[in-house]
mmCIF file of C-alpha atoms in Angstrom:
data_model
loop_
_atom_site.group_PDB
_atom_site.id
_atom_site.type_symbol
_atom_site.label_atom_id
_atom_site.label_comp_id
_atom_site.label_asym_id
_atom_site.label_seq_id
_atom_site.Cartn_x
_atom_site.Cartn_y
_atom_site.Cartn_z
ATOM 1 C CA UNK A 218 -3.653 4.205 -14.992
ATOM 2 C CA UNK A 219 -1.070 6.426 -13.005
ATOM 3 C CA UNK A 220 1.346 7.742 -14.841
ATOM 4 C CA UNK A 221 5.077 8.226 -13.782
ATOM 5 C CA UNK A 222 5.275 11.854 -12.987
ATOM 6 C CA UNK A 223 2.502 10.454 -10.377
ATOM 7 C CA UNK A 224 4.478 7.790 -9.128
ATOM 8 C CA UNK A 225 7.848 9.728 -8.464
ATOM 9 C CA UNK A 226 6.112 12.821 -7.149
ATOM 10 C CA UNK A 227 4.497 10.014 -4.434
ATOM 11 C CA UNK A 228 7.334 8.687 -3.811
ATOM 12 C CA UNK A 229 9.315 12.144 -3.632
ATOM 13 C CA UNK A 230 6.456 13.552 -0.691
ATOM 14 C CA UNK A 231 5.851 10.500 0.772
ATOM 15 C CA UNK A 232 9.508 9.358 1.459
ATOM 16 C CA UNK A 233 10.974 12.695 2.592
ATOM 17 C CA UNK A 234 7.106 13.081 4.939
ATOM 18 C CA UNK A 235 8.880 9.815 6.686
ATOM 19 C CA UNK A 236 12.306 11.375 6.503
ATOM 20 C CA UNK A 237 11.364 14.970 8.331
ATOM 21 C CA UNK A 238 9.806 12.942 11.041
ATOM 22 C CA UNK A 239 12.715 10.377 11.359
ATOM 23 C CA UNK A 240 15.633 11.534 10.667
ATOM 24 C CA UNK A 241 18.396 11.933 13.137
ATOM 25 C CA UNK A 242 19.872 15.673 12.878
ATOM 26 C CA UNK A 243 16.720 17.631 13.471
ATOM 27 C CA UNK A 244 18.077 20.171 10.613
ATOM 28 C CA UNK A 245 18.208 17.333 7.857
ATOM 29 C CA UNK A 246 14.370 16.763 8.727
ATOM 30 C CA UNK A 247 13.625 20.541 8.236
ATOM 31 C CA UNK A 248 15.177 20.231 5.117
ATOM 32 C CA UNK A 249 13.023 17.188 4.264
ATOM 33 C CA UNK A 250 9.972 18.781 5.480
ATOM 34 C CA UNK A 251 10.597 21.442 2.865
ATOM 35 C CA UNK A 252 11.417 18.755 -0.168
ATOM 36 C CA UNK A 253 7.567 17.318 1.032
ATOM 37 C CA UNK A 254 5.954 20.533 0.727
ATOM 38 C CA UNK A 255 7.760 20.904 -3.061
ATOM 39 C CA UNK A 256 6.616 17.718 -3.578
ATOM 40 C CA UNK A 257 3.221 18.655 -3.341
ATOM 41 C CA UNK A 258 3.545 21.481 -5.351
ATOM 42 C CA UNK A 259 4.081 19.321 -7.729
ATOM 43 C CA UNK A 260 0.814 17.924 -7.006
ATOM 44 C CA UNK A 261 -1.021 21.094 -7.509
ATOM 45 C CA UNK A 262 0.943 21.664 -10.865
ATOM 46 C CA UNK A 263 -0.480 18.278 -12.449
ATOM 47 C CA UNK A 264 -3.847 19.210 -10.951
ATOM 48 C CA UNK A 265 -3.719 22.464 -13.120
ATOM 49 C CA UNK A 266 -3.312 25.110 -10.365
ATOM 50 C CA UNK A 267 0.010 26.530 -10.842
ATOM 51 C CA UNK A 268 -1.102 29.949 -8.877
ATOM 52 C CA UNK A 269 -1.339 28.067 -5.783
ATOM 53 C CA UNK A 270 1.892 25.706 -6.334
ATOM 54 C CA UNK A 271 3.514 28.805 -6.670
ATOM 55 C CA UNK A 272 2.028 30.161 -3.557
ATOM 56 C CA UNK A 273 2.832 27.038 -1.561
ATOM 57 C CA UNK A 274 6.156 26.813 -2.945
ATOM 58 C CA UNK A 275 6.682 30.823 -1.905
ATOM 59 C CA UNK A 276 5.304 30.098 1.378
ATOM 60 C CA UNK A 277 5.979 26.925 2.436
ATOM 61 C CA UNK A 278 9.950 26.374 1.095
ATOM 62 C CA UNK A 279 10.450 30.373 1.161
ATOM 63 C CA UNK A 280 8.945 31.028 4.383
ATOM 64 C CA UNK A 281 8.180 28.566 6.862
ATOM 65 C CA UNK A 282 11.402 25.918 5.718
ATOM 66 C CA UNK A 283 13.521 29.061 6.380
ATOM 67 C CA UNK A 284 11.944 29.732 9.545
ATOM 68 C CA UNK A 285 12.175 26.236 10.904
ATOM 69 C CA UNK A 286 15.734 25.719 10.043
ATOM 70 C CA UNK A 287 16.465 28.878 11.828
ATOM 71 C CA UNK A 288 14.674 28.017 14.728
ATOM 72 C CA UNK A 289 16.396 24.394 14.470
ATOM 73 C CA UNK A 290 19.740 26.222 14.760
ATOM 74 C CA UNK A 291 18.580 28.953 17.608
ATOM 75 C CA UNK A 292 17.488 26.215 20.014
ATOM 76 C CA UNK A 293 20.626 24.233 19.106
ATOM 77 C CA UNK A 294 19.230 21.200 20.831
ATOM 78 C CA UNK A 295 21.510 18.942 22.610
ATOM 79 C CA UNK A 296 19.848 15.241 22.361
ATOM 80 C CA UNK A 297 17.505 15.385 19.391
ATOM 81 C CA UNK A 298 16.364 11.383 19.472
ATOM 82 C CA UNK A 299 15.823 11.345 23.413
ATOM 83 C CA UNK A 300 15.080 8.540 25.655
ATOM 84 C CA UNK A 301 11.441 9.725 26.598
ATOM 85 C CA UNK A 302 10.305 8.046 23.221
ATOM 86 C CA UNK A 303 9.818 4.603 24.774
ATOM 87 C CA UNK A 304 8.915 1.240 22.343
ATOM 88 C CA UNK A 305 5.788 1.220 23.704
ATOM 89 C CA UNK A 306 4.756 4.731 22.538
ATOM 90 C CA UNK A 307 6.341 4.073 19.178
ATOM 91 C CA UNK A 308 4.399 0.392 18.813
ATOM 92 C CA UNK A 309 1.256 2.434 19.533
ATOM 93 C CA UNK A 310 1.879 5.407 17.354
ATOM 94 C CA UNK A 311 2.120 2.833 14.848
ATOM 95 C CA UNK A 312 -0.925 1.026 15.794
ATOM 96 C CA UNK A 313 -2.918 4.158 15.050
ATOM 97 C CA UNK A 314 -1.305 5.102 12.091
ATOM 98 C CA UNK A 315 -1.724 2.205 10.137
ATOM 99 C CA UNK A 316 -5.494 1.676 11.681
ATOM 100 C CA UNK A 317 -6.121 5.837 10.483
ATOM 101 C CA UNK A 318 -4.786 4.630 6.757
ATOM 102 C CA UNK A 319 -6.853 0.984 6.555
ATOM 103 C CA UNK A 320 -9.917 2.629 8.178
ATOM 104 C CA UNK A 321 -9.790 5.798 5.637
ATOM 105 C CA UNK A 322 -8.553 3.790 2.292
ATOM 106 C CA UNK A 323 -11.345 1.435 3.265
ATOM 107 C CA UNK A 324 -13.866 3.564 3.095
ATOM 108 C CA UNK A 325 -12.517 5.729 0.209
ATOM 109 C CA UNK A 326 -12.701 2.132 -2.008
ATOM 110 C CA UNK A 327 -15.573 1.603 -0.813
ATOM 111 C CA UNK A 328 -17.322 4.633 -1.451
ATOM 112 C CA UNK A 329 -18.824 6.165 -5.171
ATOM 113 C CA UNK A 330 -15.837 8.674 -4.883
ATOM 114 C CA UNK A 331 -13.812 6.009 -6.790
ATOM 115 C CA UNK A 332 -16.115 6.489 -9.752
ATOM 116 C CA UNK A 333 -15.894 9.692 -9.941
ATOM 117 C CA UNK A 334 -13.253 11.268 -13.007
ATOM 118 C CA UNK A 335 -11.258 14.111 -13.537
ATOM 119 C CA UNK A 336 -13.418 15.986 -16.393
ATOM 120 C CA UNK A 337 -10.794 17.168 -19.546
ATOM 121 C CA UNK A 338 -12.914 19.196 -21.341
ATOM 122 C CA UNK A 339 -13.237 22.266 -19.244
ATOM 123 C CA UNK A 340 -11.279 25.422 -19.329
ATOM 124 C CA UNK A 341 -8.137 25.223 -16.399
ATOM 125 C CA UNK A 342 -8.702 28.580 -13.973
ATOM 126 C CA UNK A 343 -6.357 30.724 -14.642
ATOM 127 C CA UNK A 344 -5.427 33.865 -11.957
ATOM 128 C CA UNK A 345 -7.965 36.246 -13.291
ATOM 129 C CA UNK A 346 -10.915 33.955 -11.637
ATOM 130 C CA UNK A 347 -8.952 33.437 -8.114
ATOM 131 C CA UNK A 348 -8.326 37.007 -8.444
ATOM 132 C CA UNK A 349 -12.277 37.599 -9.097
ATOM 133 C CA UNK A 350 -13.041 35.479 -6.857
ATOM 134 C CA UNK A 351 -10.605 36.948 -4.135
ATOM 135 C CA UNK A 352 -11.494 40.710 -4.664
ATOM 136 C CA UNK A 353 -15.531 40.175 -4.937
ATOM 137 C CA UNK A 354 -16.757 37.661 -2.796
ATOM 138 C CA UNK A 355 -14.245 36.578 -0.649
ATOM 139 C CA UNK A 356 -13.179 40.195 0.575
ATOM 140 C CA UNK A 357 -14.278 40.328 3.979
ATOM 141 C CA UNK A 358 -12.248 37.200 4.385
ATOM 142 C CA UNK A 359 -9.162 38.668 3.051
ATOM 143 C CA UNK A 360 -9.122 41.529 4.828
ATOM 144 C CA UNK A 361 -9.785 39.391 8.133
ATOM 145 C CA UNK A 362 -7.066 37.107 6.819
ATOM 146 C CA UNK A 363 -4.396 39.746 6.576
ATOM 147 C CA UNK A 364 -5.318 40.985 9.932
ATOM 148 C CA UNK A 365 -4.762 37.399 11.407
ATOM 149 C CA UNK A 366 -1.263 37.354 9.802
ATOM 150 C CA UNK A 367 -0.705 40.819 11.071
ATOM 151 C CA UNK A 368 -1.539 39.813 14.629
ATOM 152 C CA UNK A 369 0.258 36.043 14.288
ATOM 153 C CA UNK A 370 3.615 38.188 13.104
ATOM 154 C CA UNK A 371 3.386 40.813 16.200
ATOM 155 C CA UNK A 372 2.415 37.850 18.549
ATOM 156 C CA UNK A 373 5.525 35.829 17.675
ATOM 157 C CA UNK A 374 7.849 39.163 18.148
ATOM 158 C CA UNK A 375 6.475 40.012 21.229
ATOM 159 C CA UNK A 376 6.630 36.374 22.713
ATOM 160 C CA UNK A 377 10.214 36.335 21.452
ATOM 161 C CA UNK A 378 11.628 39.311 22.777
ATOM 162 C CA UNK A 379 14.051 39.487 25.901
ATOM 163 C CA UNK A 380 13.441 41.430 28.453
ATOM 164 C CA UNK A 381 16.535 41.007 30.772
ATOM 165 C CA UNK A 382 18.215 42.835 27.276
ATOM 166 C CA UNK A 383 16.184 45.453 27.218
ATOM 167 C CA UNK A 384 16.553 46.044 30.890
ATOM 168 C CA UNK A 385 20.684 45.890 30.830
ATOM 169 C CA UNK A 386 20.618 48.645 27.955
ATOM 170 C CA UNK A 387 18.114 50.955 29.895
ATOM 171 C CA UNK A 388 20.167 52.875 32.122
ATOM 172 C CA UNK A 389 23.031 53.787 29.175
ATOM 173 C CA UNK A 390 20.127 56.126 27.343
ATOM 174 C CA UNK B 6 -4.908 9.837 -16.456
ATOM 175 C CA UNK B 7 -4.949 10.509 -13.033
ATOM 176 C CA UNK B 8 -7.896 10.029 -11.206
ATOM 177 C CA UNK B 9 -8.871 11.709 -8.281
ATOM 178 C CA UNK B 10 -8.750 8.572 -5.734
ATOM 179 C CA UNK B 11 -5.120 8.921 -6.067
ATOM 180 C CA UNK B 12 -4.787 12.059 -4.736
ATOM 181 C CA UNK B 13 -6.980 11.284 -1.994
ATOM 182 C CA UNK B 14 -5.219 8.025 -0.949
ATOM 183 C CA UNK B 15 -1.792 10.220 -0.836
ATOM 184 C CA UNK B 16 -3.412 12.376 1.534
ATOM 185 C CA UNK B 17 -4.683 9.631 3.181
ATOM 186 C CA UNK B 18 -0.722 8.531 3.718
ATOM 187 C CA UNK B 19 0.133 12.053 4.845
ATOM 188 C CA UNK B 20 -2.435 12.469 7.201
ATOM 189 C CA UNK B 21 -1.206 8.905 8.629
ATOM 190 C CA UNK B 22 2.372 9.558 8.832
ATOM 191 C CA UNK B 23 1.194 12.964 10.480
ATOM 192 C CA UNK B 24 -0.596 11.189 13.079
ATOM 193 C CA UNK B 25 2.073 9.044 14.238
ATOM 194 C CA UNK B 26 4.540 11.848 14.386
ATOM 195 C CA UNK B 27 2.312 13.538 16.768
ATOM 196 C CA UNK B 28 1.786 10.649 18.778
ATOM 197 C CA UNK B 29 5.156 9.460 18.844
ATOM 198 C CA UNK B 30 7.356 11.967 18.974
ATOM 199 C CA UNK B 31 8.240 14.286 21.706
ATOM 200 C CA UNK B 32 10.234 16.873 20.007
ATOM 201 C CA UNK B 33 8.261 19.793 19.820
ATOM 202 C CA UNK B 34 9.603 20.772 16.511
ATOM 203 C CA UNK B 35 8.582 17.498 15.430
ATOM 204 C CA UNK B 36 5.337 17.712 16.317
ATOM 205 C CA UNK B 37 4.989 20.845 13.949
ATOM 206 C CA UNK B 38 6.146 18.887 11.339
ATOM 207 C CA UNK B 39 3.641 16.773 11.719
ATOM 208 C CA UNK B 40 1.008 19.749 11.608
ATOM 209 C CA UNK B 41 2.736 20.658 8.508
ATOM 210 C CA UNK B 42 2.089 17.374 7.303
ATOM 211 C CA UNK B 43 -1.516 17.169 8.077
ATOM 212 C CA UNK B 44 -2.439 20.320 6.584
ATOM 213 C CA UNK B 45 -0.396 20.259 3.544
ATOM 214 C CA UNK B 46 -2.240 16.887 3.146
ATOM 215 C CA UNK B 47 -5.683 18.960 3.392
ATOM 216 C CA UNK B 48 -4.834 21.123 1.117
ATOM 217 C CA UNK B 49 -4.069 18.915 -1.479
ATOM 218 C CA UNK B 50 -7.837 16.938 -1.283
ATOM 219 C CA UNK B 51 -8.715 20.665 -1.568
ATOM 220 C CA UNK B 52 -6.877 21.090 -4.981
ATOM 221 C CA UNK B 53 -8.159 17.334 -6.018
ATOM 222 C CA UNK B 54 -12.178 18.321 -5.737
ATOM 223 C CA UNK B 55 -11.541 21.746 -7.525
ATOM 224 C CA UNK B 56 -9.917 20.357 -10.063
ATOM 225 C CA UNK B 57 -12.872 17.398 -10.056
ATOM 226 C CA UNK B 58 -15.791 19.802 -9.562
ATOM 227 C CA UNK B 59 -14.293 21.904 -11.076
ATOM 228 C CA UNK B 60 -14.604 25.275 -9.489
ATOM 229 C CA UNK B 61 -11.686 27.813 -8.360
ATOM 230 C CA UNK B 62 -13.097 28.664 -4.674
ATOM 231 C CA UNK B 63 -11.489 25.180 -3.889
ATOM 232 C CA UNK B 64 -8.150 26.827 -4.998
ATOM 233 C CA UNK B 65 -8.804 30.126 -3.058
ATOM 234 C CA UNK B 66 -9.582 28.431 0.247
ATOM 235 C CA UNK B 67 -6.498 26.242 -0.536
ATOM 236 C CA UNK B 68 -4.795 29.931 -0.648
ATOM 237 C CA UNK B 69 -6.433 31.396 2.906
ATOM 238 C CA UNK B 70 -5.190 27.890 4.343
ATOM 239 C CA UNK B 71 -1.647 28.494 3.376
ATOM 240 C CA UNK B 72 -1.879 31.681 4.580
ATOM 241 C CA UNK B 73 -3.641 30.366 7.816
ATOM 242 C CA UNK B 74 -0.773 27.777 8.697
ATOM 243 C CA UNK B 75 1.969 30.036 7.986
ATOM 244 C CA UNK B 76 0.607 32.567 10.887
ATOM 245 C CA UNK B 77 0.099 29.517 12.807
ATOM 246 C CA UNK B 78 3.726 28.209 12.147
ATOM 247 C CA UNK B 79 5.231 31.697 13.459
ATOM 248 C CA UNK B 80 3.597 31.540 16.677
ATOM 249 C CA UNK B 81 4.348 27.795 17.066
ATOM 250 C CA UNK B 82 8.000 28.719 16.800
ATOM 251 C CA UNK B 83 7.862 31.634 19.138
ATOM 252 C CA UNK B 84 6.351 29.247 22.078
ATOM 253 C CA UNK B 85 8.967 26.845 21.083
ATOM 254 C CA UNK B 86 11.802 29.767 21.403
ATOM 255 C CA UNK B 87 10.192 31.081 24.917
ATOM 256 C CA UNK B 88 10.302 27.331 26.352
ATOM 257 C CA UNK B 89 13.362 26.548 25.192
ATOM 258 C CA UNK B 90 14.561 29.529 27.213
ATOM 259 C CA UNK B 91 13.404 28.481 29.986
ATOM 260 C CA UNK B 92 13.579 24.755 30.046
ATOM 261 C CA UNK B 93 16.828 24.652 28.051
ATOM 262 C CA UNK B 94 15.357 21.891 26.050
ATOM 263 C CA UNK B 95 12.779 21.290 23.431
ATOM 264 C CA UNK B 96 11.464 18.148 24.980
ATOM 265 C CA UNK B 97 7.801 18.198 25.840
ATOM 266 C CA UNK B 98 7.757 15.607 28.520
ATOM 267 C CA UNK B 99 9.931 18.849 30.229
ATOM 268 C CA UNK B 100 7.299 21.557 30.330
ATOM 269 C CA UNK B 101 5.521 19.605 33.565
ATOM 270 C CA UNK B 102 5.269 23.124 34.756
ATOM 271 C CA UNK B 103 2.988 24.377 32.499
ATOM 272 C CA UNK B 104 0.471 22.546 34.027
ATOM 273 C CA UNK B 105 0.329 25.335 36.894
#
């Protein structure tokens, strides 16, 4: 059976997911957005990886919320619930939704994957293997990683810098 | 106990929600939220099999996708800041002249 912890850490993601999506003040949904990701760093806590809740939780709510909710405040937009989003779009969005979640839990209950069982005995992974694991095999892949990061951070400074500023200052130096 | 079904039907419900926030919605923050969704949703059937299996690479994939969506996020937002400077609004039914 589920326990508690399961049920109020569901209901925590799931109802804030709903909430960042349809809230009215776009700011109040970045805000729920981040109280989703903590809610599934809660997940990762009951499923014995507390390296990569705190990850996510250092990322996601440290990082990205922040960066949202900045960029919610730059673009200070004027009509956040516009009229483009007619009843027709909404009736089919939906539509698909709900035919994504019976399709998928279908064929999840269907499947063996319902037999299979969380397996108490073993050992939890602690750091040392991810950090094996990270620093051995799956070097090359860092490295590249870090790179990509690199590159995604310059990108978004160089797409978000003004010119016409730069130009104005020019002829003072 | 938990089993791991349960963590798979929640990202089930993620993924879900995520797909009609990208269909419905038109603000283009929005529709990063919904990315958000989708792969925070990944990431947690991720956790579910390594904890099942069990075997940490599920947990260090989980941590190069984290790191993957967080680039991913910064560019989003600097496309978002650059149209918004032009169009004055965050709507995407306003960038028609992207097309060109």
């Amino acid at each position: 059976m589920v326990d508690s912890v399961f049920v109020g850490l569901s209901v925590l993601t799931i109802g804030s997911a709903i909430l960042s999506l349809e809230s009215r003040e776009l700011l109040y949904g970045g805000i729920a957005l981040a109280v989703s990701m903590l809610g599934i760093a809660g997940y990762f806590i009951i499923l014995d990886a507390p390296f990569v809740a705190m990850f996510q939780i250092a990322v996601y709510v440290g990082a990205v919320a922040v960066l949202i909710i900045f960029t919610v405040m730059l673009v200070r937009a004027p009509n956040t619930v516009t009229k483009k989003e007619t009843r027709k779009r909404k009736i089919a969005g939906i539509l698909l939704g709900l035919a994504f979640l019976v399709l998928a839990g279908s064929i999840l209950g269907n499947s063996a994957a319902t037999q299979l069982k969380f397996n108490d005995t073993v050992p939890i992974f602690d750091v040392q293997a991810i950090g094996k694991e990270l620093l051995t095999y799956y070097s090359p892949v860092l490295l590249v990683l870090a790179l990509t990061l690199a590159a995604a951070v310059i990108g978004a400074l160089a797409l978000a810098r003004r010119e016409d500023i730069e130009e104005r200052n020019e002829p003072t130096n | 106990m938990n089993q791991p079904t349960d963590f798979l039907y929640i990202a089930i419900i993620l993924i879900s929600i995520g797909i009609y926030g990208l269909v419905v919605k038109r603000n283009a923050l929005r529709l990063i939220f919904s990315i958000e969704l989708i792969a925070n949703a990944v990431n947690l059937v991720l956790i579910a099999f390594s904890r099942m299996l069990p075997s940490p690479q599920g947990q260090v994939f989980v941590l190069f996708s984290i790191a993957i969506s967080a680039a991913e996020v910064a560019v989003g937002l600097g496309i978002i800041i650059i149209a918004y400077r032009f169009y004055k609004d965050i709507d995407i039914t306003e960038y028609k002249n992207l097309k060109n």
